């Protein structure tokens, strides 16, 4: 088997479905857990058996969702055992787990640690009652604060707090209160997400939400820039568009994915990447279950990336990080000349305060991170560009 560095395990259950969520999720029905976990273990076994088993210890294991913390410790234990049995973990592997505040209690956190989980990601989103209500969250501001204290007391030292800005009907300037609260709490890692109206979600279908969102884009951008500045001043490194960390606390799973490393995803909708081949599983529980019951991998989509697609992927993933893009290395690795047109675009971005050059690397500023997708599109290689292999 190709050298797999990371595993992702998708737990699709949530206590309630948030109106902005576009992930593969199901309202929590505990009666579905046992069958889902049984099939997940079967998928893990099938993947490990493919091509003679894993060839190196796993560096990172990530439980995401959905809400992994809807699972009890008794449900998690055999899943963890199946993962370890099939994919030996390196002794210093990072094992990360997403939790929602309503599930975070001392005994549960101690149990997670006993299972080897050494990084938590806490979906707080806000400490403000009105913002949490506008986002349709299942917890209030008091629970946000309590959960954070519980994690600090009983959880691993390595944890992340998710915050969200852009809630409909809430003045984007109110986000400054959440940023101040998180700086006070001093978590080692913070992720900031702006509300995205993903097609198919309740929010995207609501004309009032769409209208509010359109009218407040500028204010949301200012809220992000203000938050980035204050977190940076408080000693956090703005190491990726949405992510800030204390030294040494960047998430390992993200780093492997952004470096273009090989990883396998298990569960509904989970994505995998192995040696330039990308695939993802069926999103729907029924199709996922049917495949596994027939003894087949639950794969819904697969594509082998072309040389130009790989070059563009490197470009996109590099520009989203504070280490930026080493343009000479990009030319060498992908056989595509950087060229004068891209230099001109980079100069225009620098003049607009959105990018800078640092030791041969093109690095976006916080203002550039705001428009990282558009910048990537401007610099991307076209299908007709000459690839010198
Ligand atoms: S808890 Fe998270 S995964 Fe579940 S519906 Fe809400 S945003 Fe989506």
Tab-separated table of C-alpha atoms and ligand atoms in Angstrom:
chain	number	residue	atom	x	y	z
A	1	UNK	CA	0.000	0.000	0.000
A	2	UNK	CA	1.153	3.549	-0.650
A	3	UNK	CA	2.508	5.314	2.432
A	4	UNK	CA	-0.570	6.595	4.268
A	5	UNK	CA	0.214	9.347	6.777
A	6	UNK	CA	-3.216	10.232	8.168
A	7	UNK	CA	-6.675	8.787	8.743
A	8	UNK	CA	-10.008	10.591	8.985
A	9	UNK	CA	-13.066	9.009	10.577
A	10	UNK	CA	-16.463	10.619	9.913
A	11	UNK	CA	-19.200	10.417	12.556
A	12	UNK	CA	-22.286	11.817	10.801
A	13	UNK	CA	-24.640	12.222	13.763
A	14	UNK	CA	-25.629	15.588	15.272
A	15	UNK	CA	-28.111	16.343	18.038
A	16	UNK	CA	-29.741	18.994	15.849
A	17	UNK	CA	-28.938	20.076	12.306
A	18	UNK	CA	-27.606	23.647	12.110
A	19	UNK	CA	-29.238	25.725	9.370
A	20	UNK	CA	-25.885	26.597	7.748
A	21	UNK	CA	-24.408	23.094	7.678
A	22	UNK	CA	-23.512	21.415	4.382
A	23	UNK	CA	-21.655	18.392	5.791
A	24	UNK	CA	-22.859	14.791	5.480
A	25	UNK	CA	-24.923	14.713	8.690
A	26	UNK	CA	-27.999	13.064	10.212
A	27	UNK	CA	-30.122	14.102	13.159
A	28	UNK	CA	-28.891	11.950	16.006
A	29	UNK	CA	-30.744	8.664	16.170
A	30	UNK	CA	-28.925	6.525	18.637
A	31	UNK	CA	-30.446	3.395	17.189
A	32	UNK	CA	-28.364	4.018	14.021
A	33	UNK	CA	-25.038	4.131	15.851
A	34	UNK	CA	-24.391	0.390	16.202
A	35	UNK	CA	-24.996	-0.410	12.510
A	36	UNK	CA	-22.986	2.586	11.363
A	37	UNK	CA	-20.035	1.705	13.572
A	38	UNK	CA	-20.147	-1.930	12.461
A	39	UNK	CA	-19.934	-0.816	8.814
A	40	UNK	CA	-17.251	1.743	9.586
A	41	UNK	CA	-15.130	-1.056	11.072
A	42	UNK	CA	-15.772	-3.140	7.971
A	43	UNK	CA	-14.620	-0.257	5.757
A	44	UNK	CA	-11.465	0.184	7.854
A	45	UNK	CA	-10.722	-3.539	7.530
A	46	UNK	CA	-11.268	-3.486	3.754
A	47	UNK	CA	-8.977	-0.475	3.333
A	48	UNK	CA	-6.214	-2.031	5.435
A	49	UNK	CA	-6.417	-5.310	3.527
A	50	UNK	CA	-6.081	-3.492	0.176
A	51	UNK	CA	-2.616	-3.919	-1.323
A	52	UNK	CA	-1.209	-5.919	1.555
A	53	UNK	CA	-1.781	-3.558	4.459
A	54	UNK	CA	-0.298	-0.260	5.630
A	55	UNK	CA	3.406	0.291	5.008
A	56	UNK	CA	4.204	2.818	7.753
A	57	UNK	CA	2.780	3.958	11.105
A	58	UNK	CA	0.046	6.583	10.981
A	59	UNK	CA	1.046	10.100	12.102
A	60	UNK	CA	-2.411	11.559	12.601
A	61	UNK	CA	-5.929	10.286	13.248
A	62	UNK	CA	-8.864	12.706	13.178
A	63	UNK	CA	-12.472	12.114	14.245
A	64	UNK	CA	-14.723	14.688	12.570
A	65	UNK	CA	-18.319	15.055	11.622
A	66	UNK	CA	-21.065	15.574	12.256
A	67	UNK	CA	-20.445	15.429	15.952
A	68	UNK	CA	-18.126	12.623	17.115
A	69	UNK	CA	-19.037	13.445	20.719
A	70	UNK	CA	-22.562	12.063	20.115
A	71	UNK	CA	-20.840	8.658	20.533
A	72	UNK	CA	-20.518	7.181	24.006
A	73	UNK	CA	-17.147	6.014	25.320
A	74	UNK	CA	-18.449	2.435	25.065
A	75	UNK	CA	-19.151	2.982	21.353
A	76	UNK	CA	-15.798	4.637	20.735
A	77	UNK	CA	-13.674	1.993	22.382
A	78	UNK	CA	-14.156	-0.801	19.785
A	79	UNK	CA	-13.847	1.725	16.933
A	80	UNK	CA	-10.527	2.924	18.284
A	81	UNK	CA	-9.389	-0.676	18.743
A	82	UNK	CA	-10.334	-1.488	15.120
A	83	UNK	CA	-8.377	1.515	13.854
A	84	UNK	CA	-5.289	0.614	15.889
A	85	UNK	CA	-5.526	-3.057	14.872
A	86	UNK	CA	-5.695	-2.264	11.158
A	87	UNK	CA	-3.485	0.831	10.990
A	88	UNK	CA	-0.696	0.843	13.567
A	89	UNK	CA	-0.256	4.353	14.950
A	90	UNK	CA	3.115	5.931	15.455
A	91	UNK	CA	3.868	6.320	19.232
A	92	UNK	CA	3.642	10.104	18.880
A	93	UNK	CA	0.622	10.133	16.538
A	94	UNK	CA	-1.810	12.986	17.109
A	95	UNK	CA	-5.358	11.746	17.758
A	96	UNK	CA	-7.849	14.585	17.390
A	97	UNK	CA	-11.559	14.589	18.159
A	98	UNK	CA	-14.328	17.141	17.496
A	99	UNK	CA	-16.703	17.850	20.399
A	100	UNK	CA	-19.741	20.056	20.783
A	101	UNK	CA	-20.122	22.003	24.040
A	102	UNK	CA	-23.278	20.151	25.115
A	103	UNK	CA	-21.299	16.856	25.308
A	104	UNK	CA	-18.279	18.130	27.161
A	105	UNK	CA	-18.290	16.858	30.779
A	106	UNK	CA	-15.357	15.863	32.978
A	107	UNK	CA	-15.858	12.058	32.941
A	108	UNK	CA	-16.345	12.009	29.153
A	109	UNK	CA	-13.175	14.040	28.625
A	110	UNK	CA	-11.181	11.789	30.964
A	111	UNK	CA	-12.511	8.778	29.025
A	112	UNK	CA	-11.400	10.303	25.714
A	113	UNK	CA	-7.922	10.790	27.114
A	114	UNK	CA	-7.831	7.165	28.268
A	115	UNK	CA	-8.615	6.157	24.675
A	116	UNK	CA	-5.522	8.074	23.563
A	117	UNK	CA	-7.197	11.231	22.246
A	118	UNK	CA	-4.723	14.058	22.703
A	119	UNK	CA	-6.306	16.935	20.779
A	120	UNK	CA	-9.849	18.293	20.980
A	121	UNK	CA	-11.654	20.688	18.711
A	122	UNK	CA	-14.503	22.427	20.478
A	123	UNK	CA	-17.382	23.754	18.335
A	124	UNK	CA	-18.185	26.755	20.512
A	125	UNK	CA	-18.908	29.189	17.630
A	126	UNK	CA	-19.840	32.007	20.036
A	127	UNK	CA	-20.245	32.981	23.692
A	128	UNK	CA	-23.126	35.324	22.872
A	129	UNK	CA	-26.747	34.164	23.385
A	130	UNK	CA	-28.169	36.051	20.417
A	131	UNK	CA	-25.465	34.856	18.030
A	132	UNK	CA	-25.880	31.231	19.120
A	133	UNK	CA	-29.662	31.486	18.678
A	134	UNK	CA	-29.240	33.089	15.231
A	135	UNK	CA	-26.922	30.228	14.220
A	136	UNK	CA	-29.479	27.667	15.446
A	137	UNK	CA	-26.968	26.133	17.837
A	138	UNK	CA	-27.918	23.598	20.449
A	139	UNK	CA	-26.155	25.318	23.364
A	140	UNK	CA	-26.166	28.702	25.057
A	141	UNK	CA	-23.398	31.122	26.045
A	142	UNK	CA	-23.137	29.752	29.572
A	143	UNK	CA	-22.529	26.218	28.196
A	144	UNK	CA	-19.856	27.632	25.837
A	145	UNK	CA	-17.979	29.006	28.848
A	146	UNK	CA	-18.534	25.905	30.992
A	147	UNK	CA	-17.392	23.589	28.197
A	148	UNK	CA	-14.224	25.593	27.738
A	149	UNK	CA	-13.491	25.388	31.479
A	150	UNK	CA	-14.180	21.624	31.484
A	151	UNK	CA	-11.754	21.104	28.602
A	152	UNK	CA	-9.121	23.170	30.388
A	153	UNK	CA	-9.590	21.124	33.564
A	154	UNK	CA	-10.073	17.579	32.215
A	155	UNK	CA	-9.101	17.567	28.538
A	156	UNK	CA	-5.735	17.404	26.778
A	157	UNK	CA	-3.491	20.484	26.768
A	158	UNK	CA	-3.798	20.620	22.981
A	159	UNK	CA	-7.220	21.919	21.948
A	160	UNK	CA	-8.904	24.211	19.465
A	161	UNK	CA	-11.853	26.582	19.796
A	162	UNK	CA	-14.025	27.194	16.714
A	163	UNK	CA	-15.635	30.635	16.370
A	164	UNK	CA	-18.048	31.753	13.670
A	165	UNK	CA	-18.805	35.260	12.416
A	166	UNK	CA	-21.519	36.525	10.067
A	167	UNK	CA	-24.621	35.198	11.899
A	168	UNK	CA	-27.759	36.633	10.254
A	169	UNK	CA	-29.373	39.517	12.130
A	170	UNK	CA	-26.289	40.066	14.327
A	171	UNK	CA	-24.111	43.145	13.881
A	172	UNK	CA	-20.742	41.754	12.664
A	173	UNK	CA	-19.004	44.133	15.110
A	174	UNK	CA	-20.394	41.994	17.973
A	175	UNK	CA	-17.856	39.320	16.946
A	176	UNK	CA	-15.192	41.398	18.712
A	177	UNK	CA	-16.746	40.225	22.019
A	178	UNK	CA	-16.212	36.568	21.098
A	179	UNK	CA	-12.641	37.248	20.049
A	180	UNK	CA	-11.947	39.037	23.354
A	181	UNK	CA	-13.443	36.099	25.307
A	182	UNK	CA	-11.335	33.561	23.453
A	183	UNK	CA	-8.145	35.598	23.927
A	184	UNK	CA	-8.917	35.741	27.672
A	185	UNK	CA	-9.324	31.958	27.790
A	186	UNK	CA	-5.929	31.440	26.047
A	187	UNK	CA	-6.592	28.226	24.102
A	188	UNK	CA	-3.538	27.009	22.159
A	189	UNK	CA	-5.468	27.053	18.860
A	190	UNK	CA	-8.361	29.098	17.435
A	191	UNK	CA	-10.254	28.638	14.152
A	192	UNK	CA	-12.386	31.461	12.721
A	193	UNK	CA	-15.046	30.719	10.138
A	194	UNK	CA	-17.259	33.174	8.303
A	195	UNK	CA	-20.803	32.044	7.617
A	196	UNK	CA	-20.951	30.600	4.104
A	197	UNK	CA	-24.317	30.203	2.445
A	198	UNK	CA	-23.688	26.737	1.038
A	199	UNK	CA	-26.216	25.623	-1.591
A	200	UNK	CA	-28.895	23.324	-0.233
A	201	UNK	CA	-28.724	24.591	3.362
A	202	UNK	CA	-31.703	26.163	5.168
A	203	UNK	CA	-29.907	29.514	5.326
A	204	UNK	CA	-29.105	29.498	1.602
A	205	UNK	CA	-32.781	28.928	0.838
A	206	UNK	CA	-33.945	31.774	3.095
A	207	UNK	CA	-34.237	35.060	1.132
A	208	UNK	CA	-34.009	37.148	4.329
A	209	UNK	CA	-30.694	35.492	5.283
A	210	UNK	CA	-29.342	35.925	1.748
A	211	UNK	CA	-30.315	39.584	1.749
A	212	UNK	CA	-28.704	40.189	5.177
A	213	UNK	CA	-25.549	38.384	4.151
A	214	UNK	CA	-25.205	40.355	0.922
A	215	UNK	CA	-25.650	43.660	2.753
A	216	UNK	CA	-23.030	42.864	5.416
A	217	UNK	CA	-20.157	41.388	3.384
A	218	UNK	CA	-17.943	44.420	3.961
A	219	UNK	CA	-18.660	44.509	7.710
A	220	UNK	CA	-17.896	40.759	7.922
A	221	UNK	CA	-14.576	41.299	6.166
A	222	UNK	CA	-13.724	44.023	8.676
A	223	UNK	CA	-14.706	41.744	11.582
A	224	UNK	CA	-12.304	39.069	10.244
A	225	UNK	CA	-9.428	41.543	9.796
A	226	UNK	CA	-9.990	42.980	13.255
A	227	UNK	CA	-10.061	39.467	14.797
A	228	UNK	CA	-6.900	38.450	12.920
A	229	UNK	CA	-5.090	41.544	14.123
A	230	UNK	CA	-6.115	41.074	17.740
A	231	UNK	CA	-5.239	37.376	17.813
A	232	UNK	CA	-1.863	38.101	16.233
A	233	UNK	CA	-1.206	40.843	18.793
A	234	UNK	CA	-2.097	38.349	21.544
A	235	UNK	CA	0.709	36.037	20.344
A	236	UNK	CA	-1.107	33.710	17.955
A	237	UNK	CA	0.406	32.833	14.599
A	238	UNK	CA	-2.068	33.350	11.750
A	239	UNK	CA	-0.780	30.263	9.962
A	240	UNK	CA	-3.686	29.627	7.593
A	241	UNK	CA	-6.690	31.602	6.329
A	242	UNK	CA	-8.941	30.402	9.191
A	243	UNK	CA	-6.420	29.136	11.733
A	244	UNK	CA	-4.345	30.656	14.543
A	245	UNK	CA	-2.064	28.852	16.968
A	246	UNK	CA	0.423	29.220	19.767
A	247	UNK	CA	3.894	27.981	18.753
A	248	UNK	CA	3.867	24.213	18.160
A	249	UNK	CA	0.062	23.824	18.216
A	250	UNK	CA	-0.849	23.827	14.528
A	251	UNK	CA	-3.148	20.880	13.748
A	252	UNK	CA	-1.172	17.930	12.383
A	253	UNK	CA	-3.997	16.526	10.257
A	254	UNK	CA	-4.349	19.825	8.413
A	255	UNK	CA	-0.612	20.064	7.896
A	256	UNK	CA	-0.482	16.616	6.255
A	257	UNK	CA	-3.458	17.374	4.000
A	258	UNK	CA	-2.103	20.806	3.017
A	259	UNK	CA	1.319	19.303	2.269
A	260	UNK	CA	-0.378	17.012	-0.258
A	261	UNK	CA	0.250	13.918	1.913
A	262	UNK	CA	-1.637	10.646	1.562
A	263	UNK	CA	-4.646	10.130	3.804
A	264	UNK	CA	-7.633	7.808	3.974
A	265	UNK	CA	-11.122	8.869	5.020
A	266	UNK	CA	-13.700	6.458	6.443
A	267	UNK	CA	-17.431	6.988	6.836
A	268	UNK	CA	-20.182	8.720	4.871
A	269	UNK	CA	-18.897	11.428	2.521
A	270	UNK	CA	-15.288	10.985	3.711
A	271	UNK	CA	-12.531	12.041	1.290
A	272	UNK	CA	-9.238	10.275	0.600
A	273	UNK	CA	-6.115	11.231	-1.323
A	274	UNK	CA	-3.451	8.733	-2.312
A	275	UNK	CA	-0.632	9.555	-4.750
A	276	UNK	CA	-2.597	12.087	-6.799
A	277	UNK	CA	-5.833	10.076	-6.815
A	278	UNK	CA	-8.731	11.663	-4.986
A	279	UNK	CA	-11.936	9.895	-4.040
A	280	UNK	CA	-14.862	10.260	-1.743
A	281	UNK	CA	-17.443	7.968	-0.217
A	282	UNK	CA	-21.209	7.972	-0.651
A	283	UNK	CA	-22.710	10.785	1.407
A	284	UNK	CA	-25.978	9.013	2.068
A	285	UNK	CA	-26.166	6.418	4.764
A	286	UNK	CA	-28.240	4.046	2.657
A	287	UNK	CA	-25.822	3.961	-0.302
A	288	UNK	CA	-22.830	3.774	2.049
A	289	UNK	CA	-24.405	0.835	3.908
A	290	UNK	CA	-25.416	-0.984	0.715
A	291	UNK	CA	-21.844	-0.979	-0.616
A	292	UNK	CA	-20.347	-2.284	2.595
A	293	UNK	CA	-23.045	-4.919	3.030
A	294	UNK	CA	-22.067	-6.165	-0.433
A	295	UNK	CA	-18.424	-6.331	0.708
A	296	UNK	CA	-17.368	-3.369	-1.468
A	297	UNK	CA	-15.614	-0.097	-0.698
A	298	UNK	CA	-18.310	2.640	-0.386
A	299	UNK	CA	-16.675	4.804	-3.035
A	300	UNK	CA	-18.876	7.299	-4.919
A	301	UNK	CA	-16.257	9.238	-6.876
A	302	UNK	CA	-12.646	8.898	-7.971
A	303	UNK	CA	-10.347	10.999	-10.145
A	304	UNK	CA	-6.661	10.923	-10.977
A	305	UNK	CA	-5.413	14.505	-10.908
A	306	UNK	CA	-3.720	15.735	-14.075
A	307	UNK	CA	-0.335	17.488	-13.899
A	308	UNK	CA	-2.068	20.890	-14.195
A	309	UNK	CA	-4.614	20.008	-11.496
A	310	UNK	CA	-1.782	19.005	-9.158
A	311	UNK	CA	0.025	22.272	-9.837
A	312	UNK	CA	-3.139	24.244	-9.081
A	313	UNK	CA	-3.773	22.285	-5.930
A	314	UNK	CA	-0.263	23.093	-4.654
A	315	UNK	CA	-0.840	26.746	-5.555
A	316	UNK	CA	-4.159	26.889	-3.706
A	317	UNK	CA	-2.988	25.044	-0.585
A	318	UNK	CA	0.249	27.066	-0.365
A	319	UNK	CA	-1.388	30.468	-0.756
A	320	UNK	CA	-3.767	29.695	2.125
A	321	UNK	CA	-0.791	29.385	4.526
A	322	UNK	CA	1.534	31.947	6.046
A	323	UNK	CA	4.509	30.126	4.514
A	324	UNK	CA	3.147	31.032	1.055
A	325	UNK	CA	4.216	29.650	-2.299
A	326	UNK	CA	7.847	29.045	-3.249
A	327	UNK	CA	7.419	29.923	-6.917
A	328	UNK	CA	10.785	28.497	-8.099
A	329	UNK	CA	10.020	25.182	-6.395
A	330	UNK	CA	6.527	25.206	-7.885
A	331	UNK	CA	8.050	25.625	-11.359
A	332	UNK	CA	10.502	22.798	-10.742
A	333	UNK	CA	7.986	20.357	-9.238
A	334	UNK	CA	5.212	20.912	-11.725
A	335	UNK	CA	7.123	21.836	-14.861
A	336	UNK	CA	5.070	24.992	-15.434
A	337	UNK	CA	6.887	28.322	-15.872
A	338	UNK	CA	5.769	30.951	-13.315
A	339	UNK	CA	6.058	33.578	-16.032
A	340	UNK	CA	5.648	37.308	-16.436
A	341	UNK	CA	1.843	37.354	-16.290
A	342	UNK	CA	1.854	35.811	-12.808
A	343	UNK	CA	4.590	38.220	-11.716
A	344	UNK	CA	2.400	41.119	-12.797
A	345	UNK	CA	-0.572	39.727	-10.873
A	346	UNK	CA	1.640	39.257	-7.794
A	347	UNK	CA	2.898	42.858	-8.102
A	348	UNK	CA	-0.698	44.142	-8.277
A	349	UNK	CA	-1.598	42.098	-5.198
A	350	UNK	CA	1.425	43.503	-3.340
A	351	UNK	CA	0.485	47.055	-4.335
A	352	UNK	CA	-3.015	46.451	-2.937
A	353	UNK	CA	-1.598	45.177	0.396
A	354	UNK	CA	-2.839	41.651	-0.257
A	355	UNK	CA	0.495	39.878	-0.748
A	356	UNK	CA	4.218	40.262	-0.256
A	357	UNK	CA	7.394	38.531	-1.400
A	358	UNK	CA	9.538	36.905	1.312
A	359	UNK	CA	12.690	35.001	0.267
A	360	UNK	CA	11.247	33.868	-3.076
A	361	UNK	CA	7.865	33.043	-1.612
A	362	UNK	CA	4.625	34.762	-2.454
A	363	UNK	CA	2.797	35.167	0.863
A	364	UNK	CA	-0.714	36.538	1.271
A	365	UNK	CA	-1.435	39.071	4.018
A	366	UNK	CA	-4.593	38.857	6.181
A	367	UNK	CA	-6.258	41.112	3.587
A	368	UNK	CA	-5.136	38.660	0.897
A	369	UNK	CA	-6.409	35.668	2.906
A	370	UNK	CA	-9.855	37.269	2.724
A	371	UNK	CA	-9.823	36.811	-1.048
A	372	UNK	CA	-7.576	33.722	-1.220
A	373	UNK	CA	-9.927	31.850	-3.560
A	374	UNK	CA	-10.089	34.724	-6.031
A	375	UNK	CA	-6.286	35.186	-5.876
A	376	UNK	CA	-5.777	31.480	-6.547
A	377	UNK	CA	-8.038	31.698	-9.562
A	378	UNK	CA	-6.023	34.619	-10.940
A	379	UNK	CA	-2.747	32.686	-10.642
A	380	UNK	CA	-3.906	29.212	-11.605
A	381	UNK	CA	-2.349	27.342	-14.499
A	382	UNK	CA	-4.653	26.901	-17.475
A	383	UNK	CA	-5.240	23.497	-19.029
A	384	UNK	CA	-3.339	24.699	-22.118
A	385	UNK	CA	-0.141	25.658	-20.264
A	386	UNK	CA	2.927	23.728	-21.270
A	387	UNK	CA	3.958	21.133	-18.717
A	388	UNK	CA	7.602	20.176	-19.204
A	389	UNK	CA	7.829	16.725	-17.615
B	1	LIG	S1	-23.136	20.437	14.843
B	1	LIG	FE1	-21.578	20.834	13.267
B	1	LIG	S2	-21.703	19.116	11.834
B	1	LIG	FE2	-23.581	19.077	13.099
B	1	LIG	S3	-25.109	20.178	11.915
B	1	LIG	FE3	-24.151	21.671	13.279
B	1	LIG	S4	-22.413	22.528	12.064
B	1	LIG	FE4	-23.094	20.647	11.044
